Amino acid sequence: MKQETNPFPKTKLQWLWENMKGCRGIYFVGMAGTVVYNILQLTVPYFSGKIVDLFLTGENARENLSTHRDLFYQLILAMVLFTLLRCVIVYGVCMIYEHVSQTVLYRVRNYLYDKIQRQDMTFYSTYRTGDLMTRLTGDLDAIRHMVAWIIRMVIESFSLFAAAAIFFLYTNWKMALCLLVIAPFVFWIIYLFRNKVAPMHALLREKLSQMNTCAQENISGNRVVKAFAREDYEIEKFDKANRDFCETNKATAMVWLKFFPYVETIANLMPLVMLGVGGVFLIKGQLTMGEYVAFSGLIWAIANPMRQMGNIMNEFQRFSAASRKVMELYYSEPKIKDHEDAKEHPDRFDGKIEFKNVSFQYEDGDLPVLHNISFTVNPGETVAIMGETGCGKTSLINLIPRFYEPTEGKVLIDGTPVENLRLHDLRRHIGLATQDVLLYSDTIEGNIAYGDGSIKINDVVKFARYSSASDFIAKMPEGYDTIVGERGVGLSGGQKQRISLARALAIRPSILILDDTTSAVDMETEKQIQHSLKELDFPCTKVIIAQRISTTRDADRIVVLRDGYIEESGTHEELLAKKGYYYELVKLQTGLDEL
Ligand code: DGT
Ligand code: MG
């Protein structure tokens, strides 16, 4: 079988070990405890064997029973005490495995969440939410299971097998060899099984992710489903994903069922060998009755680890598929991150924005979406970006907070290329109201104060007033304490836009970017917003994407894009004089044939 190459800096087990930092000592105690309690399992058959030989079937059995009665009781007491000790150790060991596995789970989950938070936009367009959720839940649980159960089972099986084998060899090596000669066949069968089951677990993992993605997309896009009355179609789609997952699960189980009879037969051969060969040895006097009892009482300690190995290998492959997915996230690095020599800029920006010969293409796109864009916005100025849908407006403004990086050219703020600034400082001073408004399921106040949790309620109200949201908020039953649903359910499109504007303003940004933020707001309200934006009580450079002439006419400069190129730029009057795209747009929107 083709061996997979490991794309990560560490192997899966090394990685796991690394994440057990701080608990490794106690985990060692747990592993040692596992070995000890398994060795202790041998005590009962050992003492039973002794009792049989000394007090039941031995030559001097009767005599021993009357002369060495103390020893008889001591052996019984030892059996009871060792059993009790074993129980205590098992209890402690279970606690240790649970503690360590939960600690690893907690740590890795937090680390992954942190990683996801710091990823760039390309990451979010590559990974589907359902898949990420599967990594944070199901896959991590497979890793917890590895720490809490699989490793324990491996140690348990091997220590039991080894202890029993040593005990057998020590007690009667000929008999022991007759029993142990079978073991290598089981190892070989398990090796074959591993090769067959490994790809099944990788497939199973994919099917689970597909099913979760299907459910997640359907639940979050549930309004569209309802609008198009596509419930039956969606139910069928989920049913298919669910069935696929179920069938793959069954197929995976079937793989083991193909190997299971061989392992089971071999394991079941043990008592037969014991009966046949042991019987012959007993008759020949090469085995005492006590030894026979001890062997019989322990034969399971050889047979059970063999049976268990298939289970362990199965679980190990599940861990292997899941850890691959988790490690992919764990070691993923955002392309857009702080440069080592990134400048700190805790203070406000003056707000000068320069685009210098900027071209841009999405990593997964076929063609550039922006070509050789150059323009400057001076501190405090307002620039309006216009252009037909898909011409690259959102792509352009996304380069200012460095959501993406230009393929060519530079974007500068106050003369410093944005890639030389610390991302946190850069973004902290940019207020952005995106085209797709996303509000959190929180109060309206919480949503407005999202970027700056320390602002006071009167400031929240002030920014709501700036964005003309205060009137409708005041009319809501619980005002600013009204909880908006997930993604802002319960608010109209225009209301959501105004809260998103208030949220962008609430950080008192040096640069304010509005992407079609007033498109769903009526003309009158929009006028009020325009007015408020001019009266802000902090200095602010504004980049406003809009389609309405009423929004853009007062801008210091209007940049008109077409197919990713700057078609024309200038003030309202300059552009009207040019009689180009802007002129046509004004004509269309104002309904005047002649201007
Ligand atoms: P709008 O909002 O409809 O008025 O259009 P714009 O001007 O904001 O367009 P924009 O910048 O979103 O898209 C420009 C082009 O880039 C368009 O052909 C679609 C494409 N595009 C947008 N986002 C992505 C993306 O994440 N990946 C890829 N590959 N292409 C994208
Ligand atoms: Mg857009």
XYZ file of C-alpha atoms and ligand atoms in Angstrom:
627
model
C 0.000 0.000 0.000
C 1.222 3.508 -0.808
C 2.491 5.183 2.341
C 1.067 8.660 2.930
C 3.642 11.390 3.370
C 3.238 13.492 6.470
C 2.761 17.157 5.504
C 3.142 18.377 9.101
C 6.298 19.204 11.055
C 5.468 16.505 13.613
C 3.980 13.026 13.490
C 0.498 12.593 14.919
C 1.766 11.040 18.138
C 4.529 13.635 18.578
C 1.936 16.337 18.098
C -0.327 14.715 20.687
C 2.574 14.437 23.099
C 3.368 18.104 22.604
C -0.195 19.018 23.532
C -0.002 16.962 26.693
C 2.534 19.404 28.084
C 1.931 19.957 31.785
C 0.088 16.626 32.141
C 2.786 14.305 30.887
C 3.993 13.382 34.405
C 0.533 12.456 35.626
C -0.152 10.638 32.351
C 2.954 8.556 32.940
C 1.586 7.705 36.383
C -1.642 6.656 34.646
C 0.226 4.488 32.169
C 2.334 2.926 34.928
C -0.873 2.341 36.923
C -2.361 0.566 33.893
C 0.611 -1.775 33.745
C 0.435 -2.404 37.499
C -3.273 -3.173 37.665
C -2.917 -5.530 34.726
C -0.055 -7.374 36.361
C -2.158 -7.562 39.499
C -4.715 -9.513 37.482
C -2.248 -12.379 37.524
C -2.312 -12.611 41.303
C -5.679 -14.339 41.586
C -4.844 -17.219 39.184
C -1.344 -17.407 40.701
C -2.637 -17.754 44.261
C -5.420 -20.078 43.097
C -2.807 -22.299 41.502
C -0.813 -22.308 44.721
C -3.901 -23.173 46.794
C -4.809 -26.028 44.441
C -1.293 -27.472 44.477
C -0.720 -27.060 48.217
C -4.138 -27.737 49.675
C -6.293 -29.579 47.133
C -4.494 -31.891 44.721
C -0.873 -31.973 45.891
C 0.627 -35.103 47.468
C 0.547 -33.609 50.968
C -2.657 -31.660 50.473
C -4.517 -32.983 53.529
C -1.474 -32.652 55.756
C -0.778 -29.150 54.507
C -4.342 -28.127 55.208
C -4.030 -29.095 58.878
C -0.430 -28.000 59.447
C -0.296 -24.891 57.260
C -3.827 -23.583 57.706
C -2.358 -20.120 58.345
C -0.762 -20.122 54.937
C -4.095 -21.115 53.409
C -5.813 -18.115 55.017
C -2.912 -15.841 54.108
C -3.199 -16.832 50.454
C -6.954 -16.158 50.486
C -6.375 -12.799 52.224
C -3.661 -11.897 49.728
C -6.096 -12.587 46.872
C -8.705 -10.310 48.444
C -6.192 -7.538 49.220
C -4.666 -7.579 45.750
C -8.144 -7.436 44.215
C -9.004 -4.433 46.384
C -5.699 -2.741 45.544
C -6.398 -3.331 41.883
C -9.811 -1.662 42.180
C -8.261 1.412 43.826
C -5.594 1.673 41.112
C -8.173 1.254 38.311
C -10.240 4.052 39.845
C -7.235 6.396 40.087
C -6.080 5.534 36.574
C -9.539 6.267 35.109
C -9.509 9.671 36.814
C -6.060 10.431 35.394
C -6.987 9.481 31.823
C -10.166 11.520 32.024
C -8.363 14.542 33.471
C -5.554 14.484 30.911
C -7.848 13.864 27.936
C -10.176 16.717 28.912
C -7.192 19.027 29.452
C -5.817 18.181 25.986
C -9.266 18.645 24.453
C -9.712 22.031 26.119
C -6.256 23.195 25.133
C -6.356 22.101 21.494
C -9.905 23.403 21.016
C -8.931 26.836 22.326
C -5.798 26.841 20.206
C -7.773 25.943 17.086
C -10.401 28.578 17.799
C -7.640 31.118 18.186
C -6.115 29.942 14.895
C -9.446 30.216 13.098
C -9.968 33.733 14.458
C -6.618 34.858 13.090
C -7.065 33.442 9.612
C -7.378 35.650 6.584
C -10.267 36.005 4.143
C -8.906 33.385 1.757
C -9.126 30.808 4.550
C -12.801 31.597 5.092
C -13.597 31.241 1.431
C -11.711 27.913 1.333
C -13.127 26.155 4.389
C -16.815 25.513 4.844
C -18.362 26.296 8.232
C -19.729 22.762 8.652
C -16.284 21.312 8.028
C -14.661 23.648 10.562
C -17.341 22.759 13.109
C -16.649 19.048 12.524
C -12.989 19.670 13.237
C -13.813 21.493 16.463
C -16.234 18.825 17.683
C -16.135 15.287 16.208
C -12.471 15.312 15.232
C -11.372 16.700 18.575
C -13.442 14.078 20.318
C -11.566 11.377 18.400
C -8.358 12.899 19.793
C -9.746 12.947 23.328
C -10.733 9.303 22.825
C -7.145 8.509 21.830
C -5.789 9.951 25.087
C -8.537 8.590 27.328
C -9.117 5.171 25.838
C -7.002 3.946 22.935
C -3.601 4.479 24.547
C -4.939 2.917 27.714
C -6.233 -0.099 25.790
C -2.894 -0.506 24.004
C -1.011 -0.500 27.309
C -3.618 -2.718 28.916
C -3.515 -5.265 26.105
C 0.242 -5.338 25.785
C 0.985 -5.386 29.506
C -1.599 -8.090 30.083
C -0.287 -10.113 27.165
C 3.338 -9.639 28.175
C 2.705 -10.339 31.860
C 0.699 -13.458 31.067
C 3.334 -14.627 28.538
C 6.152 -14.141 31.069
C 4.154 -15.854 33.769
C 3.399 -18.775 31.430
C 7.027 -19.065 30.320
C 8.201 -18.928 33.914
C 5.652 -21.502 35.084
C 5.990 -23.983 32.236
C 7.825 -22.818 29.123
C 6.861 -25.769 26.915
C 3.171 -25.280 27.557
C 3.622 -21.509 27.138
C 5.289 -21.880 23.736
C 2.480 -24.125 22.496
C 0.023 -21.342 23.337
C 2.074 -18.365 22.150
C 3.074 -19.806 18.788
C -0.354 -18.753 17.502
C 0.063 -15.047 18.334
C 2.080 -13.888 15.260
C -0.806 -14.907 12.973
C -3.042 -12.437 14.757
C -0.486 -9.640 14.310
C -0.336 -10.386 10.614
C -4.149 -10.342 10.257
C -4.319 -7.022 12.136
C -1.695 -5.560 9.821
C -3.786 -6.532 6.774
C -6.871 -5.104 8.461
C -5.128 -1.788 9.112
C -4.340 -1.358 5.410
C -7.961 -1.950 4.481
C -9.617 0.127 7.182
C -7.425 3.264 7.031
C -8.945 4.675 3.793
C -12.420 3.853 5.107
C -11.916 6.136 8.085
C -10.675 8.952 5.866
C -13.837 8.533 3.772
C -16.033 8.322 6.862
C -14.556 11.583 8.102
C -15.387 13.276 4.772
C -18.952 11.987 4.844
C -19.450 13.305 8.375
C -18.168 16.707 7.317
C -20.473 16.728 4.265
C -23.459 15.874 6.429
C -22.642 18.591 8.972
C -22.071 21.151 6.216
C -25.410 20.249 4.671
C -27.203 20.739 8.005
C -25.367 23.961 8.843
C -25.972 25.599 5.458
C -29.585 24.597 5.518
C -30.211 25.926 9.012
C -28.473 29.258 8.416
C -30.054 29.650 4.979
C -33.412 28.488 6.200
C -35.239 31.652 5.081
C -34.294 31.037 1.474
C -35.482 27.436 1.769
C -38.846 28.649 3.047
C -39.111 31.399 0.428
C -38.676 28.873 -2.371
C -40.695 26.182 -0.583
C -37.730 23.826 -0.991
C -38.130 22.008 2.339
C -38.728 18.633 0.687
C -35.712 19.073 -1.548
C -33.550 20.026 1.445
C -34.854 17.108 3.500
C -33.988 14.790 0.639
C -30.513 16.353 0.318
C -29.846 15.838 4.010
C -31.290 12.346 3.862
C -28.790 11.493 1.125
C -25.856 12.901 3.136
C -27.087 11.087 6.223
C -27.533 7.829 4.284
C -24.066 8.166 2.765
C -22.603 8.572 6.233
C -24.603 5.648 7.553
C -23.601 3.392 4.618
C -19.926 4.326 4.987
C -20.161 3.523 8.686
C -21.613 0.130 7.868
C -18.974 -0.494 5.184
C -16.247 0.358 7.708
C -17.737 -2.055 10.213
C -17.922 -4.689 7.467
C -14.170 -4.448 6.935
C -13.622 -5.639 10.480
C -16.250 -8.311 10.069
C -14.176 -9.767 7.236
C -11.168 -10.154 9.513
C -13.038 -10.821 12.722
C -13.715 -14.578 12.166
C -10.006 -15.317 11.748
C -8.991 -13.431 14.873
C -11.877 -14.903 16.835
C -11.059 -18.435 15.672
C -7.433 -18.032 16.695
C -8.433 -16.566 20.065
C -10.851 -19.445 20.569
C -8.145 -21.953 19.720
C -6.378 -21.020 22.948
C -8.676 -22.896 25.355
C -8.657 -25.867 22.949
C -4.865 -25.982 22.903
C -5.001 -25.632 26.653
C -7.376 -28.558 26.928
C -5.568 -30.811 24.430
C -1.901 -30.058 24.974
C -2.386 -29.170 28.650
C -4.221 -32.477 29.188
C -1.391 -34.465 27.596
C 1.216 -32.564 29.672
C -0.857 -33.188 32.809
C -1.083 -36.915 32.119
C 2.631 -37.076 31.374
C 3.301 -35.237 34.635
C 4.955 -32.305 32.889
C 2.310 -29.963 34.285
C 0.900 -29.916 37.812
C -2.804 -29.563 38.435
C -2.116 -26.154 40.070
C -0.239 -24.991 36.977
C -3.101 -26.211 34.819
C -5.579 -24.210 36.937
C -3.338 -21.098 36.752
C -3.003 -21.461 32.969
C -6.743 -21.969 32.506
C -7.498 -19.028 34.759
C -5.228 -16.817 32.672
C -5.802 -18.021 29.163
C -8.115 -15.020 28.602
C -5.130 -12.707 29.327
C -3.573 -13.983 26.102
C -6.766 -14.349 24.046
C -8.469 -11.040 24.945
C -5.632 -8.699 23.883
C -5.726 -10.486 20.521
C -9.455 -9.857 20.209
C -8.984 -6.284 21.405
C -6.324 -5.496 18.803
C -8.811 -5.203 15.943
C -10.824 -2.751 17.976
C -7.729 -0.763 18.889
C -6.538 -0.609 15.281
C -9.987 0.535 14.169
C -10.052 3.311 16.743
C -6.477 4.232 15.952
C -7.365 4.761 12.298
C -10.309 6.918 13.339
C -7.892 8.989 15.408
C -5.493 9.109 12.472
C -8.113 10.504 10.050
C -9.404 13.006 12.605
C -5.984 14.193 13.765
C -4.983 14.861 10.173
C -7.887 17.286 9.868
C -7.170 18.883 13.223
C -3.441 19.217 12.513
C -4.186 20.825 9.168
C -5.878 23.638 11.089
C -3.350 23.543 13.913
C -0.425 24.178 11.587
C -2.239 26.465 9.149
C -0.747 29.916 8.884
C -2.603 32.938 7.528
C -0.851 34.491 4.554
C -1.834 37.905 5.806
C -0.242 38.444 9.179
C 2.034 40.900 10.949
C 5.441 41.236 9.371
C 8.278 40.743 11.818
C 9.285 44.387 11.573
C 5.687 45.676 11.484
C 5.348 49.163 12.922
C 3.301 49.775 16.036
C 0.789 52.551 15.630
C -1.330 52.845 18.735
C -2.415 56.407 17.915
C -5.000 57.555 15.422
C -4.060 57.920 11.788
C -4.180 61.274 10.098
C -6.217 59.406 7.538
C -4.352 59.836 4.267
C -5.028 56.895 1.929
C -2.990 56.267 -1.215
C -3.452 53.604 -3.844
C -0.315 53.342 -5.990
C -0.614 51.286 -9.184
C -2.649 48.630 -7.438
C -3.686 45.504 -9.284
C -5.423 42.614 -7.608
C -6.529 39.089 -8.375
C -8.234 36.632 -6.015
C -6.134 33.548 -5.328
C -8.890 31.296 -6.615
C -9.903 33.666 -9.411
C -8.972 33.365 -13.070
C -8.576 37.036 -13.930
C -7.469 40.214 -12.156
C -10.381 42.205 -10.741
C -8.473 45.489 -10.264
C -6.025 47.012 -12.722
C -3.465 49.694 -12.037
C -5.531 51.719 -9.566
C -3.986 54.946 -8.329
C -5.641 57.678 -6.298
C -5.121 59.585 -3.066
C -7.553 60.629 -0.355
C -6.292 63.342 1.953
C -7.020 63.394 5.695
C -10.612 64.336 6.400
C -11.709 64.045 2.774
C -14.575 61.966 1.496
C -14.136 59.828 -1.581
C -17.037 58.097 -3.244
C -16.512 54.906 -5.251
C -19.057 54.161 -7.932
C -19.426 51.676 -10.705
C -21.699 48.957 -11.918
C -22.131 45.768 -9.965
C -19.132 43.420 -10.028
C -16.722 46.142 -11.178
C -14.480 45.680 -8.116
C -15.617 48.248 -5.535
C -15.721 45.886 -2.556
C -12.480 44.264 -3.683
C -10.876 47.713 -3.728
C -11.885 48.776 -0.230
C -10.947 45.334 1.157
C -7.330 46.219 0.413
C -7.346 49.130 2.899
C -7.734 47.043 6.097
C -5.494 44.439 4.375
C -8.160 41.745 4.124
C -6.368 40.874 0.901
C -3.027 41.954 -0.481
C -2.574 43.628 -3.863
C -0.970 41.457 -6.512
C 0.928 44.539 -7.647
C 1.342 48.035 -6.290
C 0.861 49.423 -2.809
C -1.827 50.755 -0.508
C -0.484 53.331 1.956
C -1.957 54.971 5.011
C -0.282 58.165 6.157
C 2.572 57.260 3.817
C 3.185 53.803 5.329
C 2.385 50.711 3.268
C -0.406 48.853 5.083
C 1.654 45.656 5.168
C 4.224 47.460 7.333
C 1.648 48.239 10.009
C 0.556 45.871 12.738
C -2.794 44.417 11.670
C -4.351 45.147 15.032
C -3.361 48.824 14.893
C -4.389 49.154 11.270
C -7.841 47.639 11.704
C -8.533 49.236 15.081
C -8.613 52.632 13.440
C -10.741 51.653 10.474
C -14.510 51.637 10.869
C -16.079 49.333 8.315
C -19.716 48.775 7.518
C -19.724 45.821 5.138
C -22.103 45.190 2.294
C -23.534 42.044 3.907
C -24.557 43.222 7.337
C -23.881 40.694 10.047
C -25.130 41.422 13.519
C -24.609 39.175 16.523
C -27.366 37.679 18.612
C -26.935 40.270 21.313
C -28.654 43.473 22.433
C -28.660 46.451 20.078
C -26.353 48.192 22.545
C -23.979 45.203 22.517
C -23.947 45.225 18.725
C -23.169 48.944 18.478
C -20.482 48.722 21.175
C -18.935 45.616 19.579
C -15.698 47.321 18.512
C -15.220 49.121 21.806
C -16.812 47.420 24.783
C -15.880 50.309 27.079
C -18.107 52.964 25.530
C -20.921 54.355 27.638
C -24.608 54.092 26.808
C -24.886 57.834 26.033
C -22.176 57.386 23.405
C -24.019 54.377 21.998
C -27.120 56.580 21.745
C -25.087 59.355 20.127
C -23.719 57.061 17.428
C -27.186 55.618 16.884
C -28.324 59.202 16.342
C -25.515 59.818 13.844
C -26.677 56.805 11.870
C -30.350 57.797 12.203
C -31.051 54.599 14.105
C -32.060 56.170 17.416
C -35.695 56.760 16.396
C -36.535 53.225 15.491
C -34.510 51.855 18.430
C -36.487 54.082 20.820
C -39.708 52.608 19.447
C -38.606 49.051 20.184
C -40.134 47.518 23.346
C -36.829 47.241 25.153
C -34.949 49.978 23.323
C -31.214 49.432 23.325
C -31.654 46.265 25.375
C -33.668 44.586 22.636
C -31.993 41.358 21.649
C -31.610 40.942 17.920
C -31.667 37.392 16.606
C -28.849 35.544 14.930
C -27.496 37.661 12.046
C -29.893 40.436 13.053
C -33.151 38.539 12.544
C -36.044 40.755 13.643
C -34.733 43.921 11.980
C -35.390 45.259 8.509
C -32.560 45.567 5.973
C -32.347 49.362 6.433
C -32.441 49.037 10.234
C -29.613 46.525 10.160
C -27.579 48.817 7.910
C -28.017 51.713 10.319
C -26.940 49.636 13.337
C -23.940 48.469 11.343
C -23.103 52.109 10.574
C -23.419 53.031 14.260
C -21.115 50.104 15.085
C -18.511 51.363 12.608
C -18.738 54.900 14.005
C -18.594 53.798 17.625
C -14.881 53.087 17.434
C -14.330 56.727 16.358
C -12.329 55.534 13.378
C -9.648 57.557 11.615
C -10.923 56.014 8.398
C -14.549 55.132 7.802
C -15.422 52.741 4.991
C -19.043 52.304 4.015
C -19.875 49.629 1.455
C -23.362 50.352 0.138
C -24.389 51.038 3.709
C -27.391 53.180 2.944
C -28.682 51.245 -0.058
C -31.718 49.968 1.854
C -32.426 53.270 3.606
C -35.047 55.709 2.316
C -33.916 58.996 0.711
C -34.973 61.177 3.622
C -33.131 59.097 6.238
C -30.138 58.900 3.942
C -30.023 62.681 3.760
C -29.970 62.848 7.560
C -27.140 60.318 7.659
C -25.169 62.332 5.094
C -25.622 65.381 7.237
C -24.525 63.594 10.436
C -21.444 62.168 8.747
C -20.301 65.695 8.023
C -20.795 66.700 11.650
C -18.845 63.887 13.359
C -17.050 65.014 16.523
C -13.782 63.341 15.492
C -11.611 63.723 12.384
C -12.288 61.012 9.853
C -11.458 60.178 6.235
C -14.417 58.549 4.511
C -14.510 56.065 1.676
C -18.089 55.553 0.607
C -19.300 53.049 -1.938
C -22.730 54.012 -3.196
C -24.927 53.807 -6.240
C -27.071 56.875 -5.551
C -25.961 60.237 -6.858
C -27.557 61.820 -3.772
C -24.947 60.024 -1.621
C -21.950 60.776 -3.767
C -22.491 64.267 -5.154
C -21.000 66.061 -2.131
C -17.871 63.920 -2.001
C -14.490 65.611 -2.429
C -13.761 63.127 -5.175
C -15.757 60.501 -6.997
C -13.872 57.513 -8.428
C -15.777 55.629 -11.090
C -14.670 52.037 -11.703
C -15.396 49.949 -14.755
C -14.254 46.334 -15.052
C -11.559 46.945 -12.460
C -10.138 50.069 -14.135
C -10.603 53.670 -13.024
C -12.875 54.966 -15.738
C -12.962 58.538 -14.497
C -12.496 60.514 -11.315
C -13.127 64.028 -10.104
C -15.742 66.128 -8.328
C -19.428 65.978 -9.206
C -19.099 69.041 -11.405
C -15.918 67.856 -13.134
C -17.473 64.519 -13.960
C -20.666 66.082 -15.238
C -18.551 68.232 -17.528
C -16.819 65.116 -18.867
C -20.137 63.706 -19.995
C -18.984 60.145 -19.395
C -20.332 57.267 -17.322
C -21.118 59.470 -14.331
C -23.001 61.948 -16.462
C -25.106 59.129 -17.896
C -25.775 57.827 -14.404
C -26.944 61.234 -13.196
C -29.213 61.510 -16.185
C -30.651 58.084 -15.475
C -31.190 58.708 -11.781
C -32.512 62.250 -11.904
C -34.591 61.591 -14.985
C -33.295 64.721 -16.718
C -32.446 64.448 -20.352
C -30.387 67.563 -20.404
C -28.298 68.698 -17.443
P -21.372 44.994 -6.108
O -21.143 44.849 -4.642
O -22.316 43.992 -6.632
O -21.760 46.367 -6.502
O -19.985 44.636 -6.854
P -18.516 45.076 -6.471
O -18.125 46.188 -7.365
O -18.386 45.300 -5.015
O -17.682 43.801 -6.935
P -16.661 42.942 -6.093
O -15.464 43.731 -5.786
O -17.352 42.253 -4.963
O -16.292 41.823 -7.169
C -15.467 42.102 -8.267
C -15.199 40.805 -8.993
O -14.495 39.933 -8.170
C -16.448 40.056 -9.406
O -16.224 39.571 -10.714
C -16.582 38.925 -8.460
C -15.178 38.691 -8.027
N -15.071 38.287 -6.622
C -15.570 38.927 -5.546
N -15.242 38.282 -4.414
C -14.506 37.205 -4.784
C -13.860 36.149 -4.059
O -13.905 36.058 -2.826
N -13.184 35.217 -4.792
C -13.131 35.292 -6.164
N -12.464 34.359 -6.806
N -13.719 36.250 -6.861
C -14.399 37.213 -6.209
Mg -19.608 45.094 -3.456
